[in-house]
Coordinates of C-alpha atoms in Angstrom, one line a residue:
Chain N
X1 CA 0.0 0.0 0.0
X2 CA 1.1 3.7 -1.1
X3 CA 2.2 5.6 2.0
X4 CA -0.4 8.1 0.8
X5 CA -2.6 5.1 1.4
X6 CA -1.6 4.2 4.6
X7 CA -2.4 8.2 5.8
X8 CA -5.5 8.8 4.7
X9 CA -6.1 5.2 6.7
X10 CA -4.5 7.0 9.2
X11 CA -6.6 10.1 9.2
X12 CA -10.0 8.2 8.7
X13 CA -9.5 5.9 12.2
X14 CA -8.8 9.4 13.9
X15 CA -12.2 11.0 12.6
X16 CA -14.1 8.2 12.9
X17 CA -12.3 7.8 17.1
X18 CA -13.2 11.8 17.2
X19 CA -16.3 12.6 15.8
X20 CA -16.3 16.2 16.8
X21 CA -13.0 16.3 14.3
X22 CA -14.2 18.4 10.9
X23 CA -10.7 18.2 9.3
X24 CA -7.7 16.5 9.5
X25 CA -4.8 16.7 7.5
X26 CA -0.9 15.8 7.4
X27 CA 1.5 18.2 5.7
X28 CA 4.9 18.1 5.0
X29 CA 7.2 21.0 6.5
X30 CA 7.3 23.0 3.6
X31 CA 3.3 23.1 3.8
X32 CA 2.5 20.9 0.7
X33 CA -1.0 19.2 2.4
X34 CA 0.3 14.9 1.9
X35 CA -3.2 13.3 2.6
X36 CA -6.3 15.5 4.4
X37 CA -9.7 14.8 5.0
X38 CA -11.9 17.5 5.7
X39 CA -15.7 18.6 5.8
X40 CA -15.4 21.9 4.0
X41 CA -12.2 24.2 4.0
X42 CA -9.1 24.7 1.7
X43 CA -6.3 21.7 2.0
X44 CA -3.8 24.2 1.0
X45 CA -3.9 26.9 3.2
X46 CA -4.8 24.6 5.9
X47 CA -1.6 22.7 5.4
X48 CA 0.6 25.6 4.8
X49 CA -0.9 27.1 8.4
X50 CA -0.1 24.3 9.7
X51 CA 3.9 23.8 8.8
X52 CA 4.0 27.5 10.0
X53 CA 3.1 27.1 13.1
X54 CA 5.2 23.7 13.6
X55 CA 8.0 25.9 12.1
X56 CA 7.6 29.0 14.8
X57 CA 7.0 26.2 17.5
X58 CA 9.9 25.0 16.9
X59 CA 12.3 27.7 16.8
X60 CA 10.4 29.1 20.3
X61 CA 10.9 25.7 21.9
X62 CA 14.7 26.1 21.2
X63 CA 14.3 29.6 22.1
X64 CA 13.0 29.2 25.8
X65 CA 15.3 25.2 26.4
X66 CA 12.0 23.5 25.5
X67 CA 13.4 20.6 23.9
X68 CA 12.1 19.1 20.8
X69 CA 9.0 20.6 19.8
X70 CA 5.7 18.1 20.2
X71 CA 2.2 20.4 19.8
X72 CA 0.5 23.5 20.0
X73 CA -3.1 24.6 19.6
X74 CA -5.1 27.9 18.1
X75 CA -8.6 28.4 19.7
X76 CA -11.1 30.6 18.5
X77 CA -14.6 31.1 20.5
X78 CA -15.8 28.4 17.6
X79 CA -13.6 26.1 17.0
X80 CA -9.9 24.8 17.9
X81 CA -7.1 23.7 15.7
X82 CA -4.9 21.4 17.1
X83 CA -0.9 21.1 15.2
X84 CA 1.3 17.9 16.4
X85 CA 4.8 17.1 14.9
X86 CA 5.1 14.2 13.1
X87 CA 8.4 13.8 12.6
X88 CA 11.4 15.3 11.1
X89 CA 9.2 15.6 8.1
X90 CA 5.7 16.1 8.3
X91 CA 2.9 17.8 10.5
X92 CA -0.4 16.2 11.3
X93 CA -3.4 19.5 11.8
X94 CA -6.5 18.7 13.4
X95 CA -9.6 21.1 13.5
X96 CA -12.3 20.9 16.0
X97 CA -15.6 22.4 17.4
X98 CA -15.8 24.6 20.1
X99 CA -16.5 21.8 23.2
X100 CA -14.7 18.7 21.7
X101 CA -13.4 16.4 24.3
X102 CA -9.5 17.5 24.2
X103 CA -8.8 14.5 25.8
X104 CA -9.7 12.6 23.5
X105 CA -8.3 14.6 20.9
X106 CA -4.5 14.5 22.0
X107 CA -5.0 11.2 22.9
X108 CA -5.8 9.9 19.6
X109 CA -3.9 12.4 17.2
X110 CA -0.8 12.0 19.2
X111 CA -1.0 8.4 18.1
X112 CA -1.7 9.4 14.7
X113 CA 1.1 11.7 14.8
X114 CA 3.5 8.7 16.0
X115 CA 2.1 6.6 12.8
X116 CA 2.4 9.6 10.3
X117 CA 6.2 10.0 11.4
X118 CA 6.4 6.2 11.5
X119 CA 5.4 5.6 7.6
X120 CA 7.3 8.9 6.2
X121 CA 10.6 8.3 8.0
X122 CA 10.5 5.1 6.2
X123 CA 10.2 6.2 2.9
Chain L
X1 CA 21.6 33.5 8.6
X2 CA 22.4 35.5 5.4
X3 CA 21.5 35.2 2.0
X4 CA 24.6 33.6 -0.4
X5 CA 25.9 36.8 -2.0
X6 CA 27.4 34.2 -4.5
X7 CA 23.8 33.0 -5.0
X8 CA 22.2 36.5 -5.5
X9 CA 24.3 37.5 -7.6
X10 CA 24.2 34.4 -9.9
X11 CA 20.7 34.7 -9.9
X12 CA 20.5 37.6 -10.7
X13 CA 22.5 37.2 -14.2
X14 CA 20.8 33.8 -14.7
X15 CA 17.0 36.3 -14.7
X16 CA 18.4 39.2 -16.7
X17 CA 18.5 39.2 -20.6
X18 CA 21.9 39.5 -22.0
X19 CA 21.0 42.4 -23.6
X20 CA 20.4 44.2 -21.0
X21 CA 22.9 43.1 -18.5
X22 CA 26.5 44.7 -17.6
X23 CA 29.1 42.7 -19.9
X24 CA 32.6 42.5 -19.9
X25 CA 32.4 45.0 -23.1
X26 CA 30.8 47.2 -21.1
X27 CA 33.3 46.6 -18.4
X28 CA 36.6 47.1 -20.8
X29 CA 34.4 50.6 -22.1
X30 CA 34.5 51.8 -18.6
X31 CA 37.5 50.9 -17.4
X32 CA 39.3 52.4 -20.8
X33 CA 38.0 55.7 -20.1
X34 CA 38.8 55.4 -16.0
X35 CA 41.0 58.4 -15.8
X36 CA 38.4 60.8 -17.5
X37 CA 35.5 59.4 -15.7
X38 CA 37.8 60.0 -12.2
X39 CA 37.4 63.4 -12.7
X40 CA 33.3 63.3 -12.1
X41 CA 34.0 62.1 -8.4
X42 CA 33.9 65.1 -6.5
X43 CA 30.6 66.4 -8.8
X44 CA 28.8 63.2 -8.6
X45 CA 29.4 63.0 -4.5
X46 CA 28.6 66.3 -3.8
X47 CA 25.5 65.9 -5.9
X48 CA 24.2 62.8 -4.4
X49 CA 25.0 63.8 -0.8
X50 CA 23.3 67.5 -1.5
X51 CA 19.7 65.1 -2.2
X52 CA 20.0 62.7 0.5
X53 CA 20.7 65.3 3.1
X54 CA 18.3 67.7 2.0
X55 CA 15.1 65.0 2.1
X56 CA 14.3 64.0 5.9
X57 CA 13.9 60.3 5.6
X58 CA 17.4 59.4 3.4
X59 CA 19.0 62.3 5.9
X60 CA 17.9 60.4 9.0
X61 CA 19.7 57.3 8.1
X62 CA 22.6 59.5 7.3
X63 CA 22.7 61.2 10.5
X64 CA 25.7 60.5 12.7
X65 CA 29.2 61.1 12.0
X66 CA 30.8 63.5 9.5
X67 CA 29.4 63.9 6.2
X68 CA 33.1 62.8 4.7
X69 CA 32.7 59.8 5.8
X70 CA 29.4 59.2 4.4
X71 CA 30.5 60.2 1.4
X72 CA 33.2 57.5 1.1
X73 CA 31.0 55.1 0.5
X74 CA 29.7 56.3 -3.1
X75 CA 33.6 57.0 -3.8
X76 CA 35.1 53.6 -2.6
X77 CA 32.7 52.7 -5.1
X78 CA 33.3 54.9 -7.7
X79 CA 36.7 54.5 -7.5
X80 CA 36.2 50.1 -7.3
X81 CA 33.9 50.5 -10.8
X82 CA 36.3 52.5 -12.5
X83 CA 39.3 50.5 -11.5
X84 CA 37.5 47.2 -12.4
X85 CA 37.6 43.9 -12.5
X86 CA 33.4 43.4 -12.7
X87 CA 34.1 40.1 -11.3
X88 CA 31.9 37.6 -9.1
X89 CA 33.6 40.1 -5.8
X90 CA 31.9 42.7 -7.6
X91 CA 29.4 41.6 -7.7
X92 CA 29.1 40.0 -3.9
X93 CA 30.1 43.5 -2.8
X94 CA 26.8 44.2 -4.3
X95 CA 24.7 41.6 -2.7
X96 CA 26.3 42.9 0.7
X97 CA 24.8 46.3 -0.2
X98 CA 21.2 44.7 0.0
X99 CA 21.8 43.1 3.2
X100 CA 23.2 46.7 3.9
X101 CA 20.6 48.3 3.1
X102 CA 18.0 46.2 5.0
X103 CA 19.6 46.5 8.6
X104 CA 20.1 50.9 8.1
X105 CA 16.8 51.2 6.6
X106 CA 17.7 52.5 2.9
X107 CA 14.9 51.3 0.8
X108 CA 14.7 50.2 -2.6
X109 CA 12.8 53.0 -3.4
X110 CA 15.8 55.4 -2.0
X111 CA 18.5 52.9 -3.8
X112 CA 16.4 52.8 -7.5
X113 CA 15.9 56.8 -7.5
X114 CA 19.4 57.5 -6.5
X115 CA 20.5 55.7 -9.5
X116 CA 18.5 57.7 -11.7
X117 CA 19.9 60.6 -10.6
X118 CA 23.3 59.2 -10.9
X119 CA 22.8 58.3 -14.7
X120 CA 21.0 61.9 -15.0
X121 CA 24.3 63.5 -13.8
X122 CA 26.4 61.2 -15.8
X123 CA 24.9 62.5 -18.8
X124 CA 25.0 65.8 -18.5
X125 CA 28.7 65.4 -17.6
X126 CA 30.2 63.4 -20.0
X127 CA 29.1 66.1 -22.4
X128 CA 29.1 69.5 -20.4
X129 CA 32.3 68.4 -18.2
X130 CA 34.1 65.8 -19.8
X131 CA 33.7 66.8 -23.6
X132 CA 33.2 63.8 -24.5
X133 CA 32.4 63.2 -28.6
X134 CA 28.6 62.0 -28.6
X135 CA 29.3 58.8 -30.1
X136 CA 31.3 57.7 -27.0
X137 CA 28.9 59.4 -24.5
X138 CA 26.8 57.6 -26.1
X139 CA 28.5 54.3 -26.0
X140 CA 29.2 55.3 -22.4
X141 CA 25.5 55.7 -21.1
X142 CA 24.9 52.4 -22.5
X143 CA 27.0 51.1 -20.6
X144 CA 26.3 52.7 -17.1
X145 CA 22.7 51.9 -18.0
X146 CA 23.3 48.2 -17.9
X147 CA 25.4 48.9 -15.2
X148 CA 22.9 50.4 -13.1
X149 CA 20.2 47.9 -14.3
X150 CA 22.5 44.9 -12.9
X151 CA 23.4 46.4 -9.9
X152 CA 20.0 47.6 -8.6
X153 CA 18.9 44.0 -9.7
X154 CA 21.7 42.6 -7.5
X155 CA 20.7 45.3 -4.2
X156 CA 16.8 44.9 -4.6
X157 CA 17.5 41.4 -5.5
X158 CA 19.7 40.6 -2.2
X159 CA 17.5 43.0 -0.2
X160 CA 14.5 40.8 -0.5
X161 CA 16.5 37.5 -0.4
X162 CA 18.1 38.3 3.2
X163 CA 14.1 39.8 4.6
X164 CA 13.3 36.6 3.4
X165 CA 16.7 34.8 5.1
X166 CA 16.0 36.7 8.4
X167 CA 12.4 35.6 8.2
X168 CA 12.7 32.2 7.9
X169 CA 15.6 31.8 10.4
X170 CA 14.0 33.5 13.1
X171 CA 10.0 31.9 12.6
X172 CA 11.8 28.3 11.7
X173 CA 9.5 28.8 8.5
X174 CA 11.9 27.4 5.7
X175 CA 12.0 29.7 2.8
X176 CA 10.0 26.9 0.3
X177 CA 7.5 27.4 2.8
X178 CA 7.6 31.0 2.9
X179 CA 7.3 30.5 -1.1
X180 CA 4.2 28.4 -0.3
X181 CA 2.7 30.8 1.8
X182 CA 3.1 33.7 -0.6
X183 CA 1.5 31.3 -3.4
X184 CA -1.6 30.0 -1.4
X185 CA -2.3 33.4 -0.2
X186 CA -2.0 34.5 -4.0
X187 CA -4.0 31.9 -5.6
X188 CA -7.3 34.0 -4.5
X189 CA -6.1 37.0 -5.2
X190 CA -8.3 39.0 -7.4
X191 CA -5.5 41.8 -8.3
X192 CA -8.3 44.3 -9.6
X193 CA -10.3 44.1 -6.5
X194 CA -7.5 45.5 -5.0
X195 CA -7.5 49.4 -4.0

């Protein structure tokens, strides 16, 4: 199977474990949108967001000793976008309405996160 | 951190028809007439320096120190162009202008008008000071007009390569991203809707 395959596999278990999810994408660091699946919205600008913000949260991690960067979140009074690294190569974005269980959310797209990284660091 | 003043200045000769870029003809033009042109140094620094001090913002990013010194800047260069070689340190010295530029606040704007009124003072001097035969004033405009063209591509060039530079250093955005972002944001762009 394609590894394009394997992450839209990827990002269907996630919506279909978070139900509250209305996108879900993976990117790669330079913001070209790999695999997404989302309700409404544009992939591109999504996944170009998406590599920024990895990119600024990584330089701020190594600004302030953080370590390696992991995640970071935007929240609006709507809605709530949640950005993960997934690896040295890729991002995984998830997008969410206001009163999702965030639990639930990092729980699942951290694993998804750890497969994304998984399947591109082998290719 | 920087921007490759190699790779500006490469590019910039890779983008610009050879027709209208500075070429080693141009070069060997200048050079041969070196001693006359020497003679336009004082008039063409006293000339420039009398426009940027008398606007407020190119004076402001003059202020500071004696005007002499400023003026050694245009000269080293002056002198440097008509002493030659137009080779690829030429050329970086260039792309370090843009960088230059950026971090004391001269503008493209400032750098691009300045040259016009450089090759506006050439050619009234070559005639009215230098007595130079028309056919090689000529000859010699042609020249500093693809010099000019070449080197503001090089500054404005370098200028926007090292915002970028800084940019993506200090966000962790790399510039293909930065690219990206400039294209996505551009797709929708309706150009005439703009004010």
């Amino acid at each position: 199977m394609a590894a394009a395959d394997d992450l839209n596999t990827i990002l269907g278990r996630l919506r279909a474990s978070v139900p509250e999810l209305s996108a879900a994408l993976v990117a790669t660091t330079d913001g070209l949108p790999i695999a997404h699946s989302m309700n409404a919205g544009d992939a591109n600008r999504l996944a170009a967001m998406a590599a920024t913000a990895l990119g600024l949260g990584r330089r701020i991690c190594e600004t302030y000793g953080g370590g390696e960067f992991r995640e970071t979140s935007v929240s609006g009074d709507q809605g709530q976008m949640y950005i993960y690294s997934a690896g040295s190569k890729a991002v995984l974005g998830v997008v969410a309405r206001s009163g999702a269980n965030v639990g639930l959310i990092h729980l699942e797209a951290r694993d998804a996160a750890s497969q994304v990284s998984q399947i591109l660091e082998r290719r | 951190m920087a921007a490759s003043f190699t790779g500006v200045s490469e590019a910039v000769f890779a983008h610009l028809p050879p027709a209208a870029r500075f070429s080693s003809e141009d070069g060997a033009f200048l050079t041969g007439h070196a001693s006359a042109l020497a003679l336009l140094e004082d008039h063409l620094t006293a000339g420039f320096y009398d426009i940027l001090f008398a606007h407020s913002e190119t004076a402001r990013i003059l202020s500071g120190g004696e005007r002499s010194e400023r003026e050694m800047a245009l000269r080293r260069w002056w002198r440097r162009t008509l002493e030659g070689p137009f080779d690829a340190h030429y050329w970086e010295w260039q792309a370090a202008v843009g960088l230059i530029h950026v971090r004391v606040g001269v503008t493209n704007p400032m750098m691009i008008g300045m040259w016009g009124w450089i090759l506006n003072a050439l050619q009234g001097a070559l005639v009215g000071k230098l007595n130079l035969p028309p056919q090689d004033a000529d000859r010699m405009m042609e020249a500093f007009h693809r010099l000019a063209a070449t080197v503001q591509a090089v500054i404005a060039e370098s200028y926007l390569q090292n915002y970028l530079a800084v940019l993506a250093n200090s966000t962790g955005m790399s510039p293909e991203l930065i690219h990206r972002l400039v294209a996505v944001e551009l797709a929708g762009l309706d150009p005439s809707a703009q004010g």
